[in-house]
mmCIF file of C-alpha atoms in Angstrom:
data_model
loop_
_atom_site.group_PDB
_atom_site.id
_atom_site.type_symbol
_atom_site.label_atom_id
_atom_site.label_comp_id
_atom_site.label_asym_id
_atom_site.label_seq_id
_atom_site.Cartn_x
_atom_site.Cartn_y
_atom_site.Cartn_z
ATOM 1 C CA UNK A 1 54.752 8.119 -13.928
ATOM 2 C CA UNK A 2 58.112 6.579 -14.765
ATOM 3 C CA UNK A 3 61.235 8.641 -14.102
ATOM 4 C CA UNK A 4 64.175 8.176 -16.404
ATOM 5 C CA UNK A 5 67.751 8.938 -15.607
ATOM 6 C CA UNK A 6 69.723 11.150 -17.928
ATOM 7 C CA UNK A 7 73.305 10.242 -18.621
ATOM 8 C CA UNK A 8 75.726 12.640 -16.999
ATOM 9 C CA UNK A 9 78.327 13.917 -19.413
ATOM 10 C CA UNK A 10 81.343 16.174 -19.164
ATOM 11 C CA UNK A 11 83.324 18.327 -21.505
ATOM 12 C CA UNK A 12 86.472 16.816 -22.992
ATOM 13 C CA UNK A 13 88.612 19.264 -20.959
ATOM 14 C CA UNK A 14 87.120 17.949 -17.715
ATOM 15 C CA UNK A 15 87.590 14.333 -18.777
ATOM 16 C CA UNK A 16 91.211 15.013 -19.813
ATOM 17 C CA UNK A 17 91.878 16.605 -16.428
ATOM 18 C CA UNK A 18 90.396 13.584 -14.618
ATOM 19 C CA UNK A 19 92.513 11.275 -16.791
ATOM 20 C CA UNK A 20 95.656 13.367 -16.137
ATOM 21 C CA UNK A 21 96.395 14.061 -19.804
ATOM 22 C CA UNK A 22 96.911 17.176 -21.909
ATOM 23 C CA UNK A 23 93.712 17.779 -23.903
ATOM 24 C CA UNK A 24 95.423 19.099 -27.040
ATOM 25 C CA UNK A 25 97.400 15.853 -27.318
ATOM 26 C CA UNK A 26 94.301 13.631 -27.274
ATOM 27 C CA UNK A 27 92.692 12.313 -30.475
ATOM 28 C CA UNK A 28 90.316 14.652 -32.340
ATOM 29 C CA UNK A 29 87.255 12.479 -31.630
ATOM 30 C CA UNK A 30 87.965 12.792 -27.887
ATOM 31 C CA UNK A 31 88.410 16.575 -28.111
ATOM 32 C CA UNK A 32 85.241 17.144 -30.144
ATOM 33 C CA UNK A 33 82.786 14.927 -28.285
ATOM 34 C CA UNK A 34 81.380 14.690 -24.810
ATOM 35 C CA UNK A 35 82.356 12.003 -22.324
ATOM 36 C CA UNK A 36 79.840 10.196 -20.140
ATOM 37 C CA UNK A 37 80.726 9.009 -16.666
ATOM 38 C CA UNK A 38 80.531 5.424 -17.922
ATOM 39 C CA UNK A 39 82.947 6.204 -20.765
ATOM 40 C CA UNK A 40 85.337 7.883 -18.336
ATOM 41 C CA UNK A 41 85.205 4.862 -16.027
ATOM 42 C CA UNK A 42 85.895 2.583 -18.999
ATOM 43 C CA UNK A 43 88.875 4.732 -20.048
ATOM 44 C CA UNK A 44 90.256 4.588 -16.516
ATOM 45 C CA UNK A 45 89.683 0.851 -16.110
ATOM 46 C CA UNK A 46 91.015 -0.224 -19.516
ATOM 47 C CA UNK A 47 92.896 2.674 -21.158
ATOM 48 C CA UNK A 48 93.267 2.515 -24.937
ATOM 49 C CA UNK A 49 96.761 2.649 -26.439
ATOM 50 C CA UNK A 50 96.623 6.425 -27.110
ATOM 51 C CA UNK A 51 95.878 7.079 -23.432
ATOM 52 C CA UNK A 52 98.620 4.752 -22.203
ATOM 53 C CA UNK A 53 101.062 6.425 -24.595
ATOM 54 C CA UNK A 54 100.095 9.931 -23.396
ATOM 55 C CA UNK A 55 100.462 8.934 -19.757
ATOM 56 C CA UNK A 56 103.815 7.314 -20.444
ATOM 57 C CA UNK A 57 105.453 9.921 -22.719
ATOM 58 C CA UNK A 58 103.307 13.065 -22.604
ATOM 59 C CA UNK A 59 103.019 15.877 -23.280
ATOM 60 C CA UNK A 60 101.838 16.184 -19.693
ATOM 61 C CA UNK A 61 99.619 18.951 -18.245
ATOM 62 C CA UNK A 62 101.120 21.283 -15.634
ATOM 63 C CA UNK A 63 99.756 19.422 -12.561
ATOM 64 C CA UNK A 64 101.414 16.222 -13.768
ATOM 65 C CA UNK A 65 104.663 18.029 -14.640
ATOM 66 C CA UNK A 66 104.706 19.662 -11.196
ATOM 67 C CA UNK A 67 104.125 16.316 -9.462
ATOM 68 C CA UNK A 68 106.852 14.571 -11.480
ATOM 69 C CA UNK A 69 109.312 17.371 -10.628
ATOM 70 C CA UNK A 70 108.272 17.526 -6.967
ATOM 71 C CA UNK A 71 107.248 21.195 -7.071
ATOM 72 C CA UNK A 72 104.028 23.198 -6.993
ATOM 73 C CA UNK A 73 102.289 24.523 -10.096
ATOM 74 C CA UNK A 74 103.213 28.028 -8.903
ATOM 75 C CA UNK A 75 106.815 26.875 -8.602
ATOM 76 C CA UNK A 76 106.703 25.761 -12.238
ATOM 77 C CA UNK A 77 105.484 29.204 -13.272
ATOM 78 C CA UNK A 78 108.182 30.919 -11.209
ATOM 79 C CA UNK A 79 110.710 28.684 -12.970
ATOM 80 C CA UNK A 80 109.384 29.780 -16.348
ATOM 81 C CA UNK A 81 107.744 26.463 -17.227
ATOM 82 C CA UNK A 82 104.324 27.309 -18.617
ATOM 83 C CA UNK A 83 103.978 24.784 -21.442
ATOM 84 C CA UNK A 84 103.248 21.072 -21.215
ATOM 85 C CA UNK A 85 106.361 18.904 -21.115
ATOM 86 C CA UNK A 86 107.088 15.403 -22.334
ATOM 87 C CA UNK A 87 108.513 12.741 -20.040
ATOM 88 C CA UNK A 88 111.837 13.145 -21.837
ATOM 89 C CA UNK A 89 111.870 16.912 -21.159
ATOM 90 C CA UNK A 90 110.977 16.327 -17.504
ATOM 91 C CA UNK A 91 113.812 13.814 -17.121
ATOM 92 C CA UNK A 92 116.217 16.260 -18.801
ATOM 93 C CA UNK A 93 115.168 18.987 -16.344
ATOM 94 C CA UNK A 94 115.722 16.633 -13.411
ATOM 95 C CA UNK A 95 119.185 15.724 -14.726
ATOM 96 C CA UNK A 96 120.091 19.365 -15.377
ATOM 97 C CA UNK A 97 118.722 20.357 -11.937
ATOM 98 C CA UNK A 98 118.612 24.137 -12.545
ATOM 99 C CA UNK A 99 118.812 26.448 -9.556
ATOM 100 C CA UNK A 100 115.094 27.317 -9.679
ATOM 101 C CA UNK A 101 114.158 23.605 -9.517
ATOM 102 C CA UNK A 102 116.394 22.968 -6.514
ATOM 103 C CA UNK A 103 114.904 26.032 -4.773
ATOM 104 C CA UNK A 104 111.292 25.072 -5.566
ATOM 105 C CA UNK A 105 111.825 21.497 -4.380
ATOM 106 C CA UNK A 106 113.182 22.878 -1.098
ATOM 107 C CA UNK A 107 110.168 25.183 -0.775
ATOM 108 C CA UNK A 108 107.805 22.281 -1.484
ATOM 109 C CA UNK A 109 109.529 20.092 1.114
ATOM 110 C CA UNK A 110 109.142 22.867 3.708
ATOM 111 C CA UNK A 111 105.453 23.279 2.833
ATOM 112 C CA UNK A 112 104.887 19.545 3.304
ATOM 113 C CA UNK A 113 106.731 19.520 6.644
ATOM 114 C CA UNK A 114 104.649 22.459 7.850
ATOM 115 C CA UNK A 115 101.417 20.744 6.774
ATOM 116 C CA UNK A 116 102.383 17.639 8.766
ATOM 117 C CA UNK A 117 103.285 19.770 11.800
ATOM 118 C CA UNK A 118 99.924 21.574 11.678
ATOM 119 C CA UNK A 119 98.011 18.309 11.297
ATOM 120 C CA UNK A 120 99.819 16.805 14.281
ATOM 121 C CA UNK A 121 99.157 19.901 16.379
ATOM 122 C CA UNK A 122 95.459 19.811 15.486
ATOM 123 C CA UNK A 123 95.273 16.113 16.391
ATOM 124 C CA UNK A 124 97.002 16.858 19.697
ATOM 125 C CA UNK A 125 94.505 19.636 20.493
ATOM 126 C CA UNK A 126 91.572 17.415 19.556
ATOM 127 C CA UNK A 127 92.873 14.676 21.863
ATOM 128 C CA UNK A 128 93.210 17.154 24.738
ATOM 129 C CA UNK A 129 89.663 18.487 24.358
ATOM 130 C CA UNK A 130 88.042 15.029 24.303
ATOM 131 C CA UNK A 131 86.611 13.882 27.629
ATOM 132 C CA UNK A 132 88.301 10.812 29.126
ATOM 133 C CA UNK A 133 86.669 7.455 28.329
ATOM 134 C CA UNK A 134 85.759 4.914 30.994
#
């Protein structure tokens, strides 16, 4: 008996998330179809113009907006940013540097420092519990 492999597909929302783009800004044929793993790989390897344009100018989904602003997604929400933003809007926010953005960037920097401290402490403990090598 011969086994045949079925092509794995994903919903457009999943593919958009993996591509780092806002689904509602993608072309209709992308939104209405399904995307195979091979198609996703092709889009990542050689993005069409619409994908390059979306990545360059947006609108960007919240994870991308948060990363470009240097804050967490929760920090965006606390700052009142719940909608996708274009690159131009993100740059304007950076230039304006509202109080909430300054605060959230500080919080994010502290979170990163704490994560590094914990990782170093865990590595130190692991090194202490290892038996000496000959």
